[in-house]
Amino acid sequence: MVRGRISRLSVRDVRFPTSLGGHGADAMHTDPDYSAAYVVIETDAEDGIKGCGITFTLGKGTEVVVCAVNALAHHVLNKDLKDIVGDFRGFYRQLTSDGQLRWIGPEKGVVHLATAAVLNAVWDLWAKQEGKPVWKLLVDMDPRMLVSCIDFRYITDVLTEEDALEILQKGQIGKKEREKQMLAQGYPAYTTSCAWLGYSDDTLKQLCAQALKDGWTSQRSQFPRARLFLFHLSALLSLQATSFPHCSSALLPSDSRLCRFKVKVGADLQDDMRRCQIIRDMIGPEKTLMMDANQRWDVPEAVEWMSKLAKFKPLWIEEPTSPDDILGHATISKALVPLGIGIATGEQCHNRVIFKQLLQAKALQFLQIDSCRLGSVNENLSVLLMAKKFEIPVCPHAGGVGLCELVQHLIIFDYISVSASLENRVCEYVDHLHEHFKYPVMIQRASYMPPKDPGYSTEMKEESVKKHQYPDGEVWKKLLPAQEN
Amino acid sequence: MVRGRISRLSVRDVRFPTSLGGHGADAMHTDPDYSAAYVVIETDAEDGIKGCGITFTLGKGTEVVVCAVNALAHHVLNKDLKDIVGDFRGFYRQLTSDGQLRWIGPEKGVVHLATAAVLNAVWDLWAKQEGKPVWKLLVDMDPRMLVSCIDFRYITDVLTEEDALEILQKGQIGKKEREKQMLAQGYPAYTTSCAWLGYSDDTLKQLCAQALKDGWTSQRSQFPRARLFLFHLSALLSLQATSFPHCSSALLPSDSRLCRFKVKVGADLQDDMRRCQIIRDMIGPEKTLMMDANQRWDVPEAVEWMSKLAKFKPLWIEEPTSPDDILGHATISKALVPLGIGIATGEQCHNRVIFKQLLQAKALQFLQIDSCRLGSVNENLSVLLMAKKFEIPVCPHAGGVGLCELVQHLIIFDYISVSASLENRVCEYVDHLHEHFKYPVMIQRASYMPPKDPGYSTEMKEESVKKHQYPDGEVWKKLLPAQEN
């Protein structure tokens, strides 16, 4: 089935002006313009099939990632797709171990984001040629073939090829049933109804009340109000989600599983105490409350602060400190787990070596993979398998541009072929910018429904790309002169 | 003294075609073209003083770092130098925490290398305006001012501002004497007379014999032969050091301290055993032998391999595994220290958070800072202070392009004001590409002599820059068409 030689690679800088309203940012990322380096690869197979890949960025710096993609392009061009996927481990190693480019990584930051974009395009191309969505391609793949996609360098002290094979072979048991279950019910999602730092107490109360009132239960009749609430939030967050073009109301959240509140903390302790009290009072003792510090704290500060917020019973504290600080997360985890608070992190963990250590050090209780920061499906496979070995639930990070589209493939595969469990597991969902994708996510009854279109759901609408290309797209041509004045 | 507003920032891609001969590479960096992103900042002070900064790269990818420097430039332009150095911590934080650019780091890889280049230029400018070399600027600086240059975020569990101040205040005792000592004797250096993987046994024997015979003792009369040996090695290593233009023979190594052999290991165990036996037989039991694996191994492999090489009594094994693997280094260290082997690492450790953990986990016995990977003087200060707190000797990484020029300032300051010790400490020295710098390092009696010219020794000769600019410089205009054929 696999055919053709890669004859062309193009990469574009696509930005959405999400920072305009000034809301929705977190403490560390104050003015995000949700963006992507968008890669398209073509072959000489003359079948009209293109592979599309993205990596997510926040505006400025997308051009740096674009530059890195161009630096990697020669590893892809003129290669037969058959040779790439036939020795995917070797190809992964080639991309990540380029004798000159390796120095400016290795396997981290800009070059690794670029690697992700390129490999995401290769997976999209492969799956399209096979006529399957990526999750299905993975589910149907022989365990030995899956293992051959993974570079085990630097993780064999925790996961060997044999370990991986054993996990995947065990995962074959009951696979068919789980696949059916996914096709019927989907993978549980949660929407971050986020209490941002800037909100006044009154706004907070109002939002909580509205959320509780509007559709966060399972009555289907309340969908329109749930939509309104989502819209209201999105508008506040300045995500410019003026509509939900791909969601009919039948597809909107209908399940109390969605009723999770995430509160941003870390700026001022007294303020956090008051806000958490308001939210807990409003939502009651049973509903799930999560906290997110967006890397604001040093280690002692995280422990002290969260010890004081423990009485509000958060499920987890997300990103309490530097994403590089494995031992720091372990210290925080050791202090907070006895208080009933788990540690969640991962969206900025830069490679499998970091995840390996977080698991070894018992430094997290919820592992948040990201589809565009690690080296595509290949590296995420290794992380899913390590998480399985340590029995740590994976709760993917999503949102941004296209992160939901991509990560659903990984987590659906994880359930069917690796974890075989939904316990303590949910996949983040944010409802914005999906309208720019050709195959947007489908949410039904608060769940990600398995995509049916071939590929990795990464293809953007050409019209959207053209309009939002930076700095020459129509949107930016209008905005840039205005910003300069 | 500090004056002017930054009115211009330029950055150039400067590459030296060091890969041409195919030698001198290591297992992971197979074809390095030693390169730099070279930043020049100018002010409106009309004093003709420019600040020059570099970060080191290996050829391809320099253009990506250049792109990142341009993305950072707006943080520097139109700032008063007085405001920058008056709140250097704040400025550092601003550069490393840009709300959009942070996502493609944070503080790692391309954006952090770019940050280093920009900040190195700021330090050069500052020191030039003060009429002092950077090491002297630091030595003369009030401890409170030094501390105000450091961003303590994410390291306060190991080093607080108060800890840092205490260390620096203790460092005041005996400072004058140590400064005099440095000015008279310099800081001990070692040249890596490296037994590269590709060498035949005969070449190895010949090189050892020649090294032992030629000037690695203290007889001054043997300098010319030592020069010849260095040249011979350099030629083999394809570093194109066809001369030592800035070194009179009186400045060449004259001390047995230089007689350290570093052998590259990790490709084949039997091969390593045989080569190490040859070297040990030739150099005798007393001389220092170091081993360097260049990140080749996984953790269990590193322990197994080095346990077998322990009988050759290496001082250290350098970079046994991934630079991100703190727990891995700790495991290796735990196994090898009882065998008398230390762990050395640092040249690819991407920020202070990684160094903090390596120290916390007792994962290294020799800490190898790099002047161009961390965030310039500011971040290196924090690492020097943490190393002091843990009493771990700092043995800087150098070589490449300009790394010797820069790091000498840091290590001389470290001795005078922080560590106050030379025990187990040496600074790497490689004799190539210095001729392209306006203020090249001065080596006397196997020691780095403290630079006397104002600045950070980062300024390159304009002629060299022009000639080696990629791809339009004269050197590349000739080479590129030849390489394409």
Short mmCIF file of C-alpha atoms in Angstrom, two decimals, chain B residues 276-449:
data_model
loop_
_atom_site.label_atom_id
_atom_site.label_comp_id
_atom_site.label_asym_id
_atom_site.label_seq_id
_atom_site.Cartn_x
_atom_site.Cartn_y
_atom_site.Cartn_z
CA CYS B 276 42.92 1.81 26.72
CA GLN B 277 45.51 -0.87 27.43
CA ILE B 278 47.79 0.59 24.76
CA ILE B 279 47.44 4.11 26.18
CA ARG B 280 47.90 3.08 29.80
CA ASP B 281 50.97 1.02 28.86
CA MET B 282 52.42 4.00 27.06
CA ILE B 283 51.67 6.76 29.58
CA GLY B 284 52.25 4.75 32.74
CA PRO B 285 50.05 4.42 35.82
CA GLU B 286 50.34 8.03 37.09
CA LYS B 287 49.28 10.23 34.22
CA THR B 288 45.68 11.27 33.99
CA LEU B 289 43.45 9.36 31.61
CA MET B 290 39.91 10.51 30.96
CA MET B 291 37.20 8.80 28.97
CA ASP B 292 34.44 10.39 26.91
CA ALA B 293 31.37 8.54 25.67
CA ASN B 294 29.61 11.50 24.04
CA GLN B 295 26.16 10.35 25.21
CA ARG B 296 26.43 7.00 23.45
CA TRP B 297 25.08 4.78 26.18
CA ASP B 298 21.89 3.91 27.93
CA VAL B 299 22.19 3.74 31.71
CA PRO B 300 22.71 -0.03 32.23
CA GLU B 301 25.16 -0.09 29.32
CA ALA B 302 27.19 2.77 30.79
CA VAL B 303 27.56 0.98 34.13
CA GLU B 304 28.47 -2.34 32.53
CA TRP B 305 30.90 -0.87 30.03
CA MET B 306 32.70 1.40 32.47
CA SER B 307 32.96 -1.35 35.09
CA LYS B 308 35.04 -3.21 32.54
CA LEU B 309 37.16 -0.16 31.73
CA ALA B 310 37.70 0.67 35.40
CA LYS B 311 40.99 -1.19 35.50
CA PHE B 312 42.52 1.50 33.30
CA LYS B 313 41.86 4.00 36.10
CA PRO B 314 40.10 6.85 34.30
CA LEU B 315 39.67 10.05 36.30
CA TRP B 316 36.25 10.47 34.80
CA ILE B 317 33.77 9.26 32.26
CA GLU B 318 32.37 12.23 30.41
CA GLU B 319 28.79 12.34 29.08
CA PRO B 320 27.99 8.67 29.61
CA THR B 321 24.33 9.13 28.58
CA SER B 322 21.62 11.66 27.66
CA PRO B 323 22.33 15.14 29.05
CA ASP B 324 18.69 15.22 30.22
CA ASP B 325 18.98 12.10 32.33
CA ILE B 326 19.62 13.27 35.87
CA LEU B 327 18.50 10.04 37.50
CA GLY B 328 20.48 8.07 34.94
CA HIS B 329 23.67 9.97 35.79
CA ALA B 330 22.94 9.39 39.48
CA THR B 331 22.64 5.63 38.91
CA ILE B 332 25.85 5.57 36.89
CA SER B 333 27.63 7.68 39.48
CA LYS B 334 26.51 5.42 42.31
CA ALA B 335 27.93 2.42 40.50
CA LEU B 336 31.19 3.96 39.31
CA VAL B 337 32.36 6.22 42.15
CA PRO B 338 33.21 3.14 44.29
CA LEU B 339 35.40 2.03 41.38
CA GLY B 340 37.26 5.34 41.50
CA ILE B 341 35.61 6.83 38.41
CA GLY B 342 33.90 10.22 38.53
CA ILE B 343 31.10 11.42 36.26
CA ALA B 344 31.69 14.60 34.27
CA THR B 345 28.98 16.33 32.32
CA GLY B 346 27.54 19.73 31.45
CA GLU B 347 28.38 20.87 27.93
CA GLN B 348 24.85 19.98 26.79
CA CYS B 349 23.00 20.59 30.04
CA HIS B 350 20.50 23.16 29.01
CA ASN B 351 19.89 25.31 32.07
CA ARG B 352 20.41 25.87 35.79
CA VAL B 353 17.45 23.61 36.67
CA ILE B 354 19.28 20.61 35.18
CA PHE B 355 22.52 21.50 36.97
CA LYS B 356 20.62 21.95 40.21
CA GLN B 357 19.24 18.44 39.97
CA LEU B 358 22.56 16.87 38.94
CA LEU B 359 23.98 18.33 42.15
CA GLN B 360 21.01 17.33 44.29
CA ALA B 361 21.11 13.77 42.99
CA LYS B 362 24.91 13.42 43.47
CA ALA B 363 24.93 12.62 39.78
CA LEU B 364 28.29 14.18 38.89
CA GLN B 365 31.73 14.65 40.38
CA PHE B 366 32.99 17.20 37.84
CA LEU B 367 30.72 19.96 36.58
CA GLN B 368 31.45 21.17 33.06
CA ILE B 369 29.87 24.57 32.50
CA ASP B 370 29.64 25.98 29.00
CA SER B 371 29.72 29.69 28.28
CA CYS B 372 27.35 29.61 25.31
CA ARG B 373 24.61 27.13 26.21
CA LEU B 374 23.47 28.64 29.49
CA GLY B 375 22.09 32.16 29.70
CA SER B 376 25.46 33.92 29.68
CA VAL B 377 27.27 35.14 32.79
CA ASN B 378 23.97 35.52 34.65
CA GLU B 379 22.97 31.88 34.60
CA ASN B 380 26.53 30.60 34.92
CA LEU B 381 26.88 32.63 38.13
CA SER B 382 24.03 30.64 39.64
CA VAL B 383 25.64 27.36 38.60
CA LEU B 384 29.06 28.33 40.01
CA LEU B 385 27.39 29.22 43.31
CA MET B 386 25.41 25.96 43.43
CA ALA B 387 28.57 23.98 42.66
CA LYS B 388 30.31 25.80 45.51
CA LYS B 389 27.48 24.93 47.86
CA PHE B 390 27.79 21.24 46.96
CA GLU B 391 31.61 21.43 46.86
CA ILE B 392 31.71 19.99 43.36
CA PRO B 393 34.68 21.16 41.25
CA VAL B 394 33.88 23.08 38.08
CA CYS B 395 35.95 22.01 35.04
CA PRO B 396 34.60 24.08 32.15
CA HIS B 397 33.96 22.74 28.69
CA ALA B 398 35.77 24.69 25.98
CA GLY B 399 36.95 24.40 22.40
CA GLY B 400 34.64 25.02 19.47
CA VAL B 401 34.57 28.66 18.38
CA GLY B 402 35.35 31.15 21.12
CA LEU B 403 34.37 28.92 24.04
CA CYS B 404 37.90 29.22 25.50
CA GLU B 405 37.80 33.00 25.08
CA LEU B 406 34.59 33.30 27.07
CA VAL B 407 34.83 30.63 29.71
CA GLN B 408 38.21 31.76 31.01
CA HIS B 409 36.49 34.85 32.44
CA LEU B 410 34.01 32.71 34.34
CA ILE B 411 36.49 30.25 35.78
CA ILE B 412 38.99 32.95 36.81
CA PHE B 413 36.19 34.80 38.59
CA ASP B 414 35.10 31.50 40.13
CA TYR B 415 38.55 30.94 41.65
CA ILE B 416 39.01 34.50 42.90
CA SER B 417 35.51 35.12 44.30
CA VAL B 418 33.68 31.81 44.72
CA SER B 419 35.52 28.50 44.94
CA ALA B 420 38.89 29.78 46.21
CA SER B 421 40.25 26.39 45.26
CA LEU B 422 42.20 24.82 42.42
CA GLU B 423 41.88 21.30 43.73
CA ASN B 424 40.64 18.88 41.09
CA ARG B 425 40.00 21.80 38.77
CA VAL B 426 41.18 22.42 35.24
CA CYS B 427 39.73 24.31 32.34
CA GLU B 428 39.63 22.62 28.94
CA TYR B 429 41.69 24.20 26.18
CA VAL B 430 41.72 23.44 22.49
CA ASP B 431 44.07 25.29 20.20
CA HIS B 432 42.11 26.22 17.17
CA LEU B 433 40.20 29.09 15.58
CA HIS B 434 41.55 31.60 18.11
CA GLU B 435 43.14 33.54 15.27
CA HIS B 436 39.69 34.81 14.30
CA PHE B 437 39.29 36.70 17.58
CA LYS B 438 40.51 40.18 18.27
CA TYR B 439 41.50 39.28 21.83
CA PRO B 440 42.46 35.60 21.71
CA VAL B 441 43.23 33.56 24.82
CA MET B 442 46.78 33.65 26.15
CA ILE B 443 48.12 30.33 27.37
CA GLN B 444 51.33 30.38 29.41
CA ARG B 445 52.82 27.46 31.27
CA ALA B 446 49.73 25.39 30.66
CA SER B 447 47.50 28.07 32.14
CA TYR B 448 44.95 30.56 30.93
CA MET B 449 46.41 34.00 31.65
#
